[in-house]
Coordinates of C-alpha atoms (C1' of nucleotides) in Angstrom, one line a residue:
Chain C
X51 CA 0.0 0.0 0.0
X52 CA 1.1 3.9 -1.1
X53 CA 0.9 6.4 1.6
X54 CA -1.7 8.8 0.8
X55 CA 0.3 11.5 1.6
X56 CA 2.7 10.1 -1.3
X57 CA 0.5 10.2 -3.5
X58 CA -1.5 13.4 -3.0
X59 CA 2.3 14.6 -3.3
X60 CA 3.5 12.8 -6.3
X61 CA 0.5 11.9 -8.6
X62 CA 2.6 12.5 -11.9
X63 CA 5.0 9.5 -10.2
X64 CA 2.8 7.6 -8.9
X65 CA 0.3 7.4 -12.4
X66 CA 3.6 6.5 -14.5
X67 CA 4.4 3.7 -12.2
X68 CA 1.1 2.0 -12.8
X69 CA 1.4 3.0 -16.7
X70 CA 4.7 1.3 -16.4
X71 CA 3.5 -1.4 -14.8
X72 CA 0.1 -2.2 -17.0
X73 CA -1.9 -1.8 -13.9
X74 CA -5.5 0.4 -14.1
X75 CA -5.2 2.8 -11.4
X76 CA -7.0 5.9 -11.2
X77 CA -4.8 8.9 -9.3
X78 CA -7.5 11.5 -10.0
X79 CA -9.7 9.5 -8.3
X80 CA -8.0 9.2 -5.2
X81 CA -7.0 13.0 -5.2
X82 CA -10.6 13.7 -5.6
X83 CA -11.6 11.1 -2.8
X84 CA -9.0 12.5 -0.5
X85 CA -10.0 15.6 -0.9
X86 CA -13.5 15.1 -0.1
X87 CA -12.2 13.1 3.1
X88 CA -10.3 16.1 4.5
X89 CA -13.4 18.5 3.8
X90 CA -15.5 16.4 5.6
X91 CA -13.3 15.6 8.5
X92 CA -12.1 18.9 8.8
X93 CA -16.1 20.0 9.9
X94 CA -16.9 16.6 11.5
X95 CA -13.9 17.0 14.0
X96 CA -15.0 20.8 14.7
X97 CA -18.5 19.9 15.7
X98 CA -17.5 16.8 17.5
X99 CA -14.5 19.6 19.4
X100 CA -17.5 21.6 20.4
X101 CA -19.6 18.7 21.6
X102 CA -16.8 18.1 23.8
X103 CA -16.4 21.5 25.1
X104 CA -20.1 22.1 25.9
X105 CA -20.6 18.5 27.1
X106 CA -17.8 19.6 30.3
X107 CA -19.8 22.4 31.2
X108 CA -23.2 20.8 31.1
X109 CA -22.7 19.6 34.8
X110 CA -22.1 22.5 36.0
X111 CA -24.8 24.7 34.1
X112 CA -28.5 24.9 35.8
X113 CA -31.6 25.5 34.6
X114 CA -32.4 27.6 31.6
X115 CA -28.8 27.5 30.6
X116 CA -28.5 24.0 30.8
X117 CA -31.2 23.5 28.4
X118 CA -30.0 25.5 25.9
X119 CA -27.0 23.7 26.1
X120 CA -28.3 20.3 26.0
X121 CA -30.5 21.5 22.9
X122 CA -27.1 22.5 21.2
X123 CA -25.5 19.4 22.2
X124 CA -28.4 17.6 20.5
X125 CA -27.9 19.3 17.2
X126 CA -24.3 18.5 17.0
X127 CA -24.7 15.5 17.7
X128 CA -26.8 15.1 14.4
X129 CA -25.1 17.4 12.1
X130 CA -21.9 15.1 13.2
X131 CA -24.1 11.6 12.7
X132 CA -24.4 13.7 8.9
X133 CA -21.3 13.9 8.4
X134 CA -20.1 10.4 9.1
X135 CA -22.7 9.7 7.1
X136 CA -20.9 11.7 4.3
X137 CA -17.5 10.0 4.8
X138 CA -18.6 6.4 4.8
X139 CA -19.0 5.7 1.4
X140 CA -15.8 8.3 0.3
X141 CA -13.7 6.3 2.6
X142 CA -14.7 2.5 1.7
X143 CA -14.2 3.9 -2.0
X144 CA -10.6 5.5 -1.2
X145 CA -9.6 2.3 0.5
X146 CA -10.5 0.1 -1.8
X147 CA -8.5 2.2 -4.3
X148 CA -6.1 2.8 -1.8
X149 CA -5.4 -1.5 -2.1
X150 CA -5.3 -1.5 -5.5
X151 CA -2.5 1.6 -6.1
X152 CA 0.8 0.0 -7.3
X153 CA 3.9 0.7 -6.3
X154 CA 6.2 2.3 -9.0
X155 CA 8.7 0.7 -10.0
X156 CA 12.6 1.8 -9.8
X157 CA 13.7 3.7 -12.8
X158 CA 15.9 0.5 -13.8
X159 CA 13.5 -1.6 -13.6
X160 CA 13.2 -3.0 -17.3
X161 CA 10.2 -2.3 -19.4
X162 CA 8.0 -4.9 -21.0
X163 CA 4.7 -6.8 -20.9
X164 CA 5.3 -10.7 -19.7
X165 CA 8.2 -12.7 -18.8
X166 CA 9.0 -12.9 -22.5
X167 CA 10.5 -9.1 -21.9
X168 CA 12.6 -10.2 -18.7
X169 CA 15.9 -9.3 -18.6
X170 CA 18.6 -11.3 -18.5
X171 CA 21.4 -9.9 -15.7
X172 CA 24.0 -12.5 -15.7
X173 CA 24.1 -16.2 -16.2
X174 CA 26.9 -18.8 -14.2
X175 CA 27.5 -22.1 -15.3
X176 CA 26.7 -24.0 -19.0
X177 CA 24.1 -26.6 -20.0
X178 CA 25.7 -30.0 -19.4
X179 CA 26.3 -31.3 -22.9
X180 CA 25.4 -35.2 -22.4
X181 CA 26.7 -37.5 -24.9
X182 CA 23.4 -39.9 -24.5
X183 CA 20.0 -39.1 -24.2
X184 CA 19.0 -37.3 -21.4
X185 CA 15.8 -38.2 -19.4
X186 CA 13.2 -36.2 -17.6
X187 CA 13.6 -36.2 -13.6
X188 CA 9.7 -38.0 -13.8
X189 CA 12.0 -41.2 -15.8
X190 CA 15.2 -40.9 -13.7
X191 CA 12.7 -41.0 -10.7
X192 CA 9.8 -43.7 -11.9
X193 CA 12.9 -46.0 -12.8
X194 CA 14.0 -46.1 -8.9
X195 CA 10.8 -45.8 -8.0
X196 CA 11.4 -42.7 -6.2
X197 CA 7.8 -40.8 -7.3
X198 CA 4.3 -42.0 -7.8
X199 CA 2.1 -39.8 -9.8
X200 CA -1.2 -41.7 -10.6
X201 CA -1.7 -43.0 -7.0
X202 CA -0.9 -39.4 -6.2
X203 CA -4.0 -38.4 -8.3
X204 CA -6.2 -40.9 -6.6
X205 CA -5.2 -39.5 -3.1
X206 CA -4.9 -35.6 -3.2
X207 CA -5.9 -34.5 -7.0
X208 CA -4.5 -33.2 -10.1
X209 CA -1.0 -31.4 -9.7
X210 CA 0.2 -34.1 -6.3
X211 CA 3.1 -36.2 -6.5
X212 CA 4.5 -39.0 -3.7
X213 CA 8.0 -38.9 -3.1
X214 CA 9.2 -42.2 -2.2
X215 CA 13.1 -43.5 -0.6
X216 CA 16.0 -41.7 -1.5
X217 CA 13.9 -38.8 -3.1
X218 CA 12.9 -37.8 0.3
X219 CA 16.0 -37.8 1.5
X220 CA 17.4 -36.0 -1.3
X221 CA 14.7 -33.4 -0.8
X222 CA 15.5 -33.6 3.0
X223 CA 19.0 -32.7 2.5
X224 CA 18.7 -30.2 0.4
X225 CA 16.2 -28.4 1.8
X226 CA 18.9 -28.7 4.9
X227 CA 21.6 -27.7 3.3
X228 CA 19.5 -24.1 2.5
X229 CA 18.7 -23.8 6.0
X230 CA 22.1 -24.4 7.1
X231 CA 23.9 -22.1 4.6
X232 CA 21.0 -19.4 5.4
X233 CA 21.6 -19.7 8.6
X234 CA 24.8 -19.4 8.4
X235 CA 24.6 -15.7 7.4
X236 CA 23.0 -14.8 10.2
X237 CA 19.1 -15.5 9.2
X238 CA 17.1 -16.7 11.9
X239 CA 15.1 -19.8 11.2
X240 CA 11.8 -19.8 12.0
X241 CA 9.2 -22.6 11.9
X242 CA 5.7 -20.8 11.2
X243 CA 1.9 -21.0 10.8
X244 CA 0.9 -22.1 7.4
X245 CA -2.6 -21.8 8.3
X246 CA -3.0 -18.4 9.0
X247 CA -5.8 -15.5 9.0
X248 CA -6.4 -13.3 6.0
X249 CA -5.1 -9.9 7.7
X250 CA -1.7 -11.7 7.2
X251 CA -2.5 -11.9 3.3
X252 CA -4.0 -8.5 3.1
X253 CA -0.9 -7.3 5.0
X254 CA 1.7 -8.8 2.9
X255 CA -0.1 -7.3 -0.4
X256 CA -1.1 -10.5 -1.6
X257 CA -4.8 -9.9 -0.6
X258 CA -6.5 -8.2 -2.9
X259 CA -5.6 -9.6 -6.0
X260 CA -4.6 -13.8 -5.3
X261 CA -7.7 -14.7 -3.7
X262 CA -7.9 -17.5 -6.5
X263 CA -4.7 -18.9 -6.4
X264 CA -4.9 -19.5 -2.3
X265 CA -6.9 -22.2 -0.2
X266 CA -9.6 -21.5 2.4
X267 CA -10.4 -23.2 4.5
X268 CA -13.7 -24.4 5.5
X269 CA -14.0 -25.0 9.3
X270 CA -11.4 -22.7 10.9
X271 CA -11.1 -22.8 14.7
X272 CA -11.4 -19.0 15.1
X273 CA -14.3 -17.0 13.1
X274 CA -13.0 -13.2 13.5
X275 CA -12.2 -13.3 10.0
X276 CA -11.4 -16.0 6.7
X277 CA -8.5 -18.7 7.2
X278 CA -6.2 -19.5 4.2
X279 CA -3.0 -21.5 3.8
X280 CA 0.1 -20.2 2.7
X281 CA 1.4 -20.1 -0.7
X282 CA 5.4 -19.3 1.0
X283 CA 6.0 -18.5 4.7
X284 CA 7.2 -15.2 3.6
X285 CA 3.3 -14.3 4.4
X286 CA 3.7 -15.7 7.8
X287 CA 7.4 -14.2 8.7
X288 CA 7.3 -11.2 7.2
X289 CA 3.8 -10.6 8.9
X290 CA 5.7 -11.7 12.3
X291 CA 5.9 -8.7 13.7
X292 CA 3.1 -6.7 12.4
X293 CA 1.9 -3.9 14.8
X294 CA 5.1 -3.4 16.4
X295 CA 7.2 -0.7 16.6
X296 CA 10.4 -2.1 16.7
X297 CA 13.8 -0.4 17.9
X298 CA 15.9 0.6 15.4
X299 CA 18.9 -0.8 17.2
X300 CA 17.9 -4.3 16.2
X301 CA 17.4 -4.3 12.8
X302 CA 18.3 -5.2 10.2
X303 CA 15.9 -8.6 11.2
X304 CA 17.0 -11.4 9.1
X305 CA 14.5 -14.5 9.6
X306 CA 14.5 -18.0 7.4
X307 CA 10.9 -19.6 7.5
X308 CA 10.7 -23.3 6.7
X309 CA 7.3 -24.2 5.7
X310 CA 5.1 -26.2 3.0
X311 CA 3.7 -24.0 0.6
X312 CA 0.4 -24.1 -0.9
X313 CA -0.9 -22.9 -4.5
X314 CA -4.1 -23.9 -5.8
X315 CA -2.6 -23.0 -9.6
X316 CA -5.8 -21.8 -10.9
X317 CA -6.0 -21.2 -14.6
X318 CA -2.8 -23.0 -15.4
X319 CA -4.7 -26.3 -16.9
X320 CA -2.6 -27.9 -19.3
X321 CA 0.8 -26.1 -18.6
X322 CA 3.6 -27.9 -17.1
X323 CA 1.4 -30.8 -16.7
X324 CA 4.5 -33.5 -16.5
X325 CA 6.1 -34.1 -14.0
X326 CA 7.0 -31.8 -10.5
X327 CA 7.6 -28.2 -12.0
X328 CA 3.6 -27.0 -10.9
X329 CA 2.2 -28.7 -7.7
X330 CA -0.2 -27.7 -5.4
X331 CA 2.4 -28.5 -2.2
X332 CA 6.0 -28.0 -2.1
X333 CA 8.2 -27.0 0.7
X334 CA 10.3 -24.1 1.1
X335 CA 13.3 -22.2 2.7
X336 CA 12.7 -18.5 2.3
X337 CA 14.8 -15.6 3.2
X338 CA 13.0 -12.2 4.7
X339 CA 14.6 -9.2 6.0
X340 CA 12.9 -6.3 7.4
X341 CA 15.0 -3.0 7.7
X342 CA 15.2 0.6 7.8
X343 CA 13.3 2.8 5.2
X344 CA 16.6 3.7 3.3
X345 CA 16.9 2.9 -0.4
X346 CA 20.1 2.5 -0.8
X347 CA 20.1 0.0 2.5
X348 CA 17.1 -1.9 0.8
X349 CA 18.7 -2.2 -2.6
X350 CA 22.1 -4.0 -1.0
X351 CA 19.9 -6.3 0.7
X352 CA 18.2 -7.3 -2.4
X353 CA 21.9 -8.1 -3.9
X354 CA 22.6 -10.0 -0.9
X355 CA 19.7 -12.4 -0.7
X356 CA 20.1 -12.7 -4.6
X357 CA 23.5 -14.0 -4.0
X358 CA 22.6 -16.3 -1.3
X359 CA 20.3 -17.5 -3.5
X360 CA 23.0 -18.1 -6.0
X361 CA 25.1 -19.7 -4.0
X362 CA 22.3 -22.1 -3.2
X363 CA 22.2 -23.2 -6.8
X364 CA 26.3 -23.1 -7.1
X365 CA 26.3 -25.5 -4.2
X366 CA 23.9 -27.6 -6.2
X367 CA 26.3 -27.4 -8.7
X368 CA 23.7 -25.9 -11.0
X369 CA 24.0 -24.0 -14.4
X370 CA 21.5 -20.8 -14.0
X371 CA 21.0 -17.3 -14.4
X372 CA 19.9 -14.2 -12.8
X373 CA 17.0 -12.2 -15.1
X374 CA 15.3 -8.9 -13.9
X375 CA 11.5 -8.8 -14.0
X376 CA 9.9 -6.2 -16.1
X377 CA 7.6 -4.1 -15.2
X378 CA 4.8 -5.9 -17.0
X379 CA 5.8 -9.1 -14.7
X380 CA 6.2 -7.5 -11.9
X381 CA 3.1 -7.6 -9.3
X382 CA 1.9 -5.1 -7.4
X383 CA 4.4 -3.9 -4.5
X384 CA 7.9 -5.0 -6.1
X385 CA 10.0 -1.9 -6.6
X386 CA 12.6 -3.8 -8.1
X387 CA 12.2 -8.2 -8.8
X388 CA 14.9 -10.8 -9.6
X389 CA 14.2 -14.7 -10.7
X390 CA 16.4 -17.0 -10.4
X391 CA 16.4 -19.6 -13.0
X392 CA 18.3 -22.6 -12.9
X393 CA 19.3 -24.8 -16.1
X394 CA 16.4 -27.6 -16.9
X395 CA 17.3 -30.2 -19.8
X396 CA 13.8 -31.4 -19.8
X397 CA 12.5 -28.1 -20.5
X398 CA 15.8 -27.3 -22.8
X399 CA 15.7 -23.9 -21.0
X400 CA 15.9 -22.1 -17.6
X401 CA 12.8 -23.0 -15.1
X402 CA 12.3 -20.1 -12.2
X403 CA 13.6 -21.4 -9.0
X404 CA 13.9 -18.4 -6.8
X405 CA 11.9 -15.3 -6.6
X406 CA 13.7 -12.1 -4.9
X407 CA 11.4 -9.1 -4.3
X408 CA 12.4 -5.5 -3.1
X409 CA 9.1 -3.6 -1.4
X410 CA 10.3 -1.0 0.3
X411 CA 7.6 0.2 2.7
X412 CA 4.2 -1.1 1.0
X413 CA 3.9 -4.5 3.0
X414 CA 5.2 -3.3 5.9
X415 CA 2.3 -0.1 5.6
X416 CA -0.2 -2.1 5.4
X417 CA 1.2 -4.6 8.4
X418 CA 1.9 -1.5 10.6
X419 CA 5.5 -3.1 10.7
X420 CA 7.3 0.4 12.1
X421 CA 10.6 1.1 13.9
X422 CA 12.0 4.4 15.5
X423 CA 14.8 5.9 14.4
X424 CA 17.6 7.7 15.6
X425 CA 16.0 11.1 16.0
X426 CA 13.0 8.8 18.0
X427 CA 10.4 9.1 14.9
X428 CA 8.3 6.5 14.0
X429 CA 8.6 5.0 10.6
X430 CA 7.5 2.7 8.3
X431 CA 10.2 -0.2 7.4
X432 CA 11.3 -2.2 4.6
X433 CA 10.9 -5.2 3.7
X434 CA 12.5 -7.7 1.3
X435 CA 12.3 -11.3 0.6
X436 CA 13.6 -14.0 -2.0
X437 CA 13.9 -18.2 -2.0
X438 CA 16.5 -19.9 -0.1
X439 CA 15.6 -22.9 -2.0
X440 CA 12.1 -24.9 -2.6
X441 CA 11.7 -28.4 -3.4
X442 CA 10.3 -30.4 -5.6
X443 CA 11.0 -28.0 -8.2
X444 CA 14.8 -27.9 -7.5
X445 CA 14.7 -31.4 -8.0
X446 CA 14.3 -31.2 -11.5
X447 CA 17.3 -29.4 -11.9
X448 CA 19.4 -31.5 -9.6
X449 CA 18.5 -34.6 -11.1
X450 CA 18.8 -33.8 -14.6
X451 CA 21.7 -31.6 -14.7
X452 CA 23.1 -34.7 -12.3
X453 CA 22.6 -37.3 -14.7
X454 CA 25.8 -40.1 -16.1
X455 CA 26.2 -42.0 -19.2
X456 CA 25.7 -44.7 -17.2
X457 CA 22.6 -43.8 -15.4
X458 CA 23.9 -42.8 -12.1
X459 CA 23.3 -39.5 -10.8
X460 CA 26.2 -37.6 -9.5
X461 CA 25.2 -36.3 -5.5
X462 CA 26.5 -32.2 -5.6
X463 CA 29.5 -32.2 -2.9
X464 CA 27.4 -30.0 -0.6
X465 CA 25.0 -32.3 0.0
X466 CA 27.0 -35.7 0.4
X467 CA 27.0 -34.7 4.1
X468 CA 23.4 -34.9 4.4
X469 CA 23.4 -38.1 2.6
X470 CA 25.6 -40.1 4.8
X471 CA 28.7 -39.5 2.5
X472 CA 27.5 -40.8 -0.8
X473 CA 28.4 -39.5 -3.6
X474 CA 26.0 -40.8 -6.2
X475 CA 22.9 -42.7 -6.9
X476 CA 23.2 -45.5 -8.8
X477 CA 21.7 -46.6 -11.9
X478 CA 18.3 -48.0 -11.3
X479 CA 18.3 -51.7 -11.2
X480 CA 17.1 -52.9 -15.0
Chain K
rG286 C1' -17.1 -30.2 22.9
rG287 C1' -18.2 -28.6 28.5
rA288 C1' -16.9 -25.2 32.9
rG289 C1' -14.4 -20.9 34.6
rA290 C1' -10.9 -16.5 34.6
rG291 C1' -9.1 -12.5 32.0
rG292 C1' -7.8 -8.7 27.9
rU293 C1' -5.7 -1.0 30.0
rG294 C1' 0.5 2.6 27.5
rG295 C1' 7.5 -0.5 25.9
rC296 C1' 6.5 -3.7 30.5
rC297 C1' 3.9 -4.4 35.4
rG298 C1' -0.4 -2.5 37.3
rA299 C1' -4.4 1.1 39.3
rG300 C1' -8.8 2.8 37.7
rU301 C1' -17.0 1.0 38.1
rG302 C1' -20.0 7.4 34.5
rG303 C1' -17.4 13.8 33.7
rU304 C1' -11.7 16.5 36.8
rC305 C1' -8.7 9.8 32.5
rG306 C1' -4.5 9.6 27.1
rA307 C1' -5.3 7.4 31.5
rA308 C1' -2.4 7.1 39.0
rG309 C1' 1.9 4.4 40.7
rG310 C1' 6.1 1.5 39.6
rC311 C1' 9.7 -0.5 36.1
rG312 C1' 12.3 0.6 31.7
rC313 C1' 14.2 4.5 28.6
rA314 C1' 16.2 9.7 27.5
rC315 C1' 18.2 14.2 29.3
rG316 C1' 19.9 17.2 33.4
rC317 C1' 21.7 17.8 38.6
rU318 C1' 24.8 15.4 42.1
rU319 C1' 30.0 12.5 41.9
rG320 C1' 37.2 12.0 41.3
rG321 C1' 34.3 8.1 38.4
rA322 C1' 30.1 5.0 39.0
rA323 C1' 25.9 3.4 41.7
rA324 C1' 22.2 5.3 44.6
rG325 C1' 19.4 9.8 45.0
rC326 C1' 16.9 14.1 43.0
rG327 C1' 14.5 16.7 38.8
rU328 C1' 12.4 16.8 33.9
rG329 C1' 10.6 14.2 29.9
rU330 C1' 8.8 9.6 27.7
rA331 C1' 2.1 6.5 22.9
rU332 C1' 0.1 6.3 17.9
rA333 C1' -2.8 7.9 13.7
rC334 C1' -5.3 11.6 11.2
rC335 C1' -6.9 16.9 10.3
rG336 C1' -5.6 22.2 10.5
rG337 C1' -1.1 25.3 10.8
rA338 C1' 5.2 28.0 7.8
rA339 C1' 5.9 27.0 12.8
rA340 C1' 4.7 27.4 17.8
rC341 C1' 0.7 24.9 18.6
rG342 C1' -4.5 23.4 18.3
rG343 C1' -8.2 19.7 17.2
rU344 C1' -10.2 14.6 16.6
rA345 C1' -9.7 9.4 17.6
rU346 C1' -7.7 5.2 20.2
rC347 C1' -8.1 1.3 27.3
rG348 C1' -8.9 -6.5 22.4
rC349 C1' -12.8 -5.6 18.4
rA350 C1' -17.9 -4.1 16.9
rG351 C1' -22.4 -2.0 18.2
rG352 C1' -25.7 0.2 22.1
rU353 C1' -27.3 3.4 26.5
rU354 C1' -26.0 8.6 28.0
rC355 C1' -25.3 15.6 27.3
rA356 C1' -20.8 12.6 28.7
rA357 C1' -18.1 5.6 28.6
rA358 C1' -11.6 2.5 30.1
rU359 C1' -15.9 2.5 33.5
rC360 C1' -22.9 0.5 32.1
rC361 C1' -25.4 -3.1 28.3
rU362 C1' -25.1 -6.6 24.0
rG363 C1' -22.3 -9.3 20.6
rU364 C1' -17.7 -11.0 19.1
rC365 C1' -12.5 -12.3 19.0
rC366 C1' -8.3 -13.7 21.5
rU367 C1' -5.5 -15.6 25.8
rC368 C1' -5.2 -18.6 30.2
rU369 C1' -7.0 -22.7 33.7
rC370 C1' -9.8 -27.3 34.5
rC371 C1' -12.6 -31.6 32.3
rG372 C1' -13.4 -34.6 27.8
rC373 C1' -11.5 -36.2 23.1
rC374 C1' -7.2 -36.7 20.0
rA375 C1' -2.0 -36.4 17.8

RNA sequence: GGAGAGGUGGCCGAGUGGUCGAAGGCGCACGCUUGGAAAGCGUGUAUACCGGAAACGGUAUCGCAGGUUCAAAUCCUGUCCUCUCCGCCA
C-alpha cells in the first residue's frame, strides 16, 4: 500500500508507475476522494471539538442554561451523525483504491509486458552437454521408484506427487543444506503457521488480487475473519511482527521460515502438466529481512539475498542465471524483482527457481510493521524477501543436470554430508 | 465439545460514569549530584489523522464491533483472543 500522503504529493510519479507497470489505477480519483475526506473531516472534528467543550460544562450549568446547552449538544450530535454519514462511502471507495494503487517501479526496472520481456542480468554455469539421451527427472525418478504420480491423483488430485526412498531424503537434505547455509549468514530460522488468518495476506499485499490462487479453509477454529494457507511462509514471517514498533537498534531482522507451501494454480490447466515443476504443495526455505526505510540499504539487501540464492544453486552445482522482471511481470508492491532460473534439460531452457522481491515500505504499511529511528520518529520499514531454495522443483534441476552416461546421478558435494557421505545414486536396477 | 478467569501505555499494574491519554512502579532519554560509577533528585517519555510556515491546536484510540448517555476505560449486547480445568485426540 502507497501512503496517501505520497500520493496526494506525487501523482505524476505515482500514475507513470502504474502506466509502467500495465496496472489500471485511477490517481485522479484518489485525489478527488481525498479531498472530499479532509473536507468532511475537517467540519466533523470541529463539531465533534464543540460537543466536547459544551458537554464539560453541562454539569455545571442549571436550569435555563442548561437547556439550551443540551439542545445545542443535541444538534451536534446530528449534524456530526451527517457527516459520518458523508464519509462512509468516500472512505470505503478511497480504500478500496487505496489496495489496488501499485507501487512504481525503480527507474531501472526493465520495461515490458510478460516474462517474455525479462531481462537477462548475468548467467553462471553452462548446460551440461550429455553424450546420451538425457531423461526427464519424472523417468530418472519412476525407474528407482522414487515418485508416484497416478496413486498421487487418486489421493490428493491433479498437480500431487508421492515422493518415495531416497527422493525424500534427497529433498530432506537439500532443503537442509538451504537452512544451514542461510543460517549461516546470520538468518534466523523460523518454523511458522501455514494456516494463517487473511489480515496476514492483506498485509503482505497479496490480498486483494490472489484470492484464486490460495486455499480456504472451511472450518477454521477461530471465526474473527477467513483462514487460508500459505502459498510461501514469507506471508507468515514477514507478517511476524506486524503492529510493532520495533527499535531501530535491532534491525536489520533477518529470519528464514521453513514451511510447505500451498498454491491452488488456478487457470494454469494444461501447462507444465509432467512431471513436478507446478504442484499444489512444495516445501520451502525462504529468506525475509525487514530493515530501515533507506533505499540504498534496501537495494544491498536485495543483492545479498540474490547472491545467497545463487550460491544455493552453485552448491547444487547448478547452471542458472539471474533475469530482472519487467515491469509488466512484476506484481503489485515489487519496486525492483529478480528470478532466479536454474538450467532444466527437460524443458531445454531455464525453469524459475527463486523469486527475490524488493518492497520498500508497501507490505510493511499495510502490516503497521514500524521502527524508530535515531531522532526517536516513528517510521514505516522495509521489507525484502527472495527463496533460499524450494523443493520439488529444485529437483528437477538436480537430477537432470546430475545425470551419467551410465545412469547414475552424481550427489552435488554440498549435500553428500546430508546423505551419509555418498556420492551418487546408482543406476536404477534394470 | 463442557466449565471458569481475563484482555488498560514499551513492560507491570491502578482505575466501576465527567476533573482519564489514563495514578503508581519499572524501563528508557536528558539534566543535577560525583574523582568516576551506583544510589538519590529533577524533567521528559504513545500512535494515527486533520488544520497550521511554525509554535501549537483539534479529533480518535483502554482487544474488536455495536448500544445506552449531554458525557463511557468505566454500564449493556455481541464477538475475537489468551489462560486454567474436564473430555477427546496427535
Amino acid at each position: 500500500m502507497l501512503d496517501l500522503a505520497f500520493i496526494r504529493e506525487n501523482p505524476d510519479l505515482v500514475r507513470r508507475g502504474a502506466q509502467r507497470k500495465r496496472i489500471a489505477f485511477d490517481v485522479d480519483r484518489v485525489l478527488a476522494l481525498d479531498g472530499e475526506r479532509r473536507r468532511i473531516l475537517l467540519a466533523q472534528e470541529n463539531a465533534k471539538a464543540e460537543q466536547n467543550r459544551l458537554g464539560k460544562q453541562v454539569a455545571t450549568l442549571q436550569g435555563d442554561a442548561k437547556q439550551e446547552a443540551l439542545a445545542r449538544l443535541k444538534s451536534l450530535k446530528e449534524e456530526g451523525a451527517g457527516h459520518e454519514a458523508a464519509l462512509a462511502p468516500v472512505m470505503r471507495e478511497l480504500d478500496a483504491l487505496l489496495r489496488q494503487a501499485p507501487n512504481p517501479p525503480a527507474d531501472s526496472v526493465p520495461e515490458g509486458l510478460t516474462d517474455a520481456d525479462n531481462v537477462e542480468v548475468r548467467r553462471h554455469g553452462t548446460a551440461p552437454a550429455f553424450a546420451f539421451a538425457p531423461k526427464d527427472h519424472v523417468d530418472l525418478m519412476t525407474a528407482r521408484g522414487w515418485l508416484d504420480v497416478d496413486r498421487a491423483g487418486r489421493l490428493g488430485g491433479s498437480r500431487s506427487y508421492i515422493l518415495k526412498g531416497d527422493a525424500v531424503l534427497l529433498e530432506q537434505a537439500i532443503l537442509r543444506m538451504g537452512l544451514d547455509l542461510i543460517a549461516s549468514r546470520g538468518f534466523t530460522p523460523m518454523s511458522v503457521p501455514v494456516l494463517v488468518k487473511e489480515a496476514a495476506l492483506v498485509g503482505t499485499a497479496y490480498f486483494p488480487g490472489a484470492e484464486e490462487q490460495t486455499y480456504k479453509i472451511e472450518n477454521p477454529t477461530f471465526e474473527d475473519q477467513a483462514a487460508w494457507l500459505v502459498g510461501t511462509s514469507e506471508v507468515s514471517v514477514t507478517a511476524y511482527r506486524a503492529g510493532e514498533i520495533l527499535d531501530a537498534a535491532e534491525l536489520p531482522l533477518r529470519y528464514a521460515g521453513i514451511s510447505p507451501c500451498f498454491r491452488r494454480e488456478a487457470g494454469t490447466y494444461g501447462k507444465d502438466t509432467r512431471g513436478l515443476y507446478r504442484v499444489h504443495q512444495f516445501n520451502k526455505v525462504e529468506q525475509v529481512i525487514v530493515d530501515v526505510a533507506d533505499p540504498e540499504r534496501s537495494r544491498a539487501h536485495l543483492e545479498d539475498i540474490v547472491r545467497n540464492a545463487e550460491d544455493v544453486l552453485k552448491a547444487l552445482e547448478l547452471p542458472y542465471r539471474v533475469v530482472a522482471v519487467c515491469t509488466g511481470d512484476m506484481g503489485r508492491g515489487q519496486v525492483y524483482k529478480y528470478d532466479l532460473e536454474a538450467w532444466m534439460p527437460s524443458r531445454k531452457g531455464y525453469g524459475e527457481t527463486h523469486s527475490a522481491s524488493m518492497f520498500h515500505d508497501f507490505q510493511a504499511r499495510r502490516l503497521d510493521l514500524r521502527y524508530r529511528d535515531k531522532d526517536g520518529k516513528v517510521r514505516v520499514c522495509h521489507t525484502l524477501n527472495n527463496t533460499v531454495v524450494a523443493t520439488p522443483r529444485v529437483l528437477i534441476a538436480v537430477l537432470e543436470n546430475h545425470q551419467q552416461a551410465d545412469g547414475s546421478i552424481t550427489i552435488p558435494k554440498a549435500l553428500r554430508p546430508y546423505l551419509g557421505g555418498r556420492e551418487a545414486f546408482a543406476p536404477p536396477k534394470a
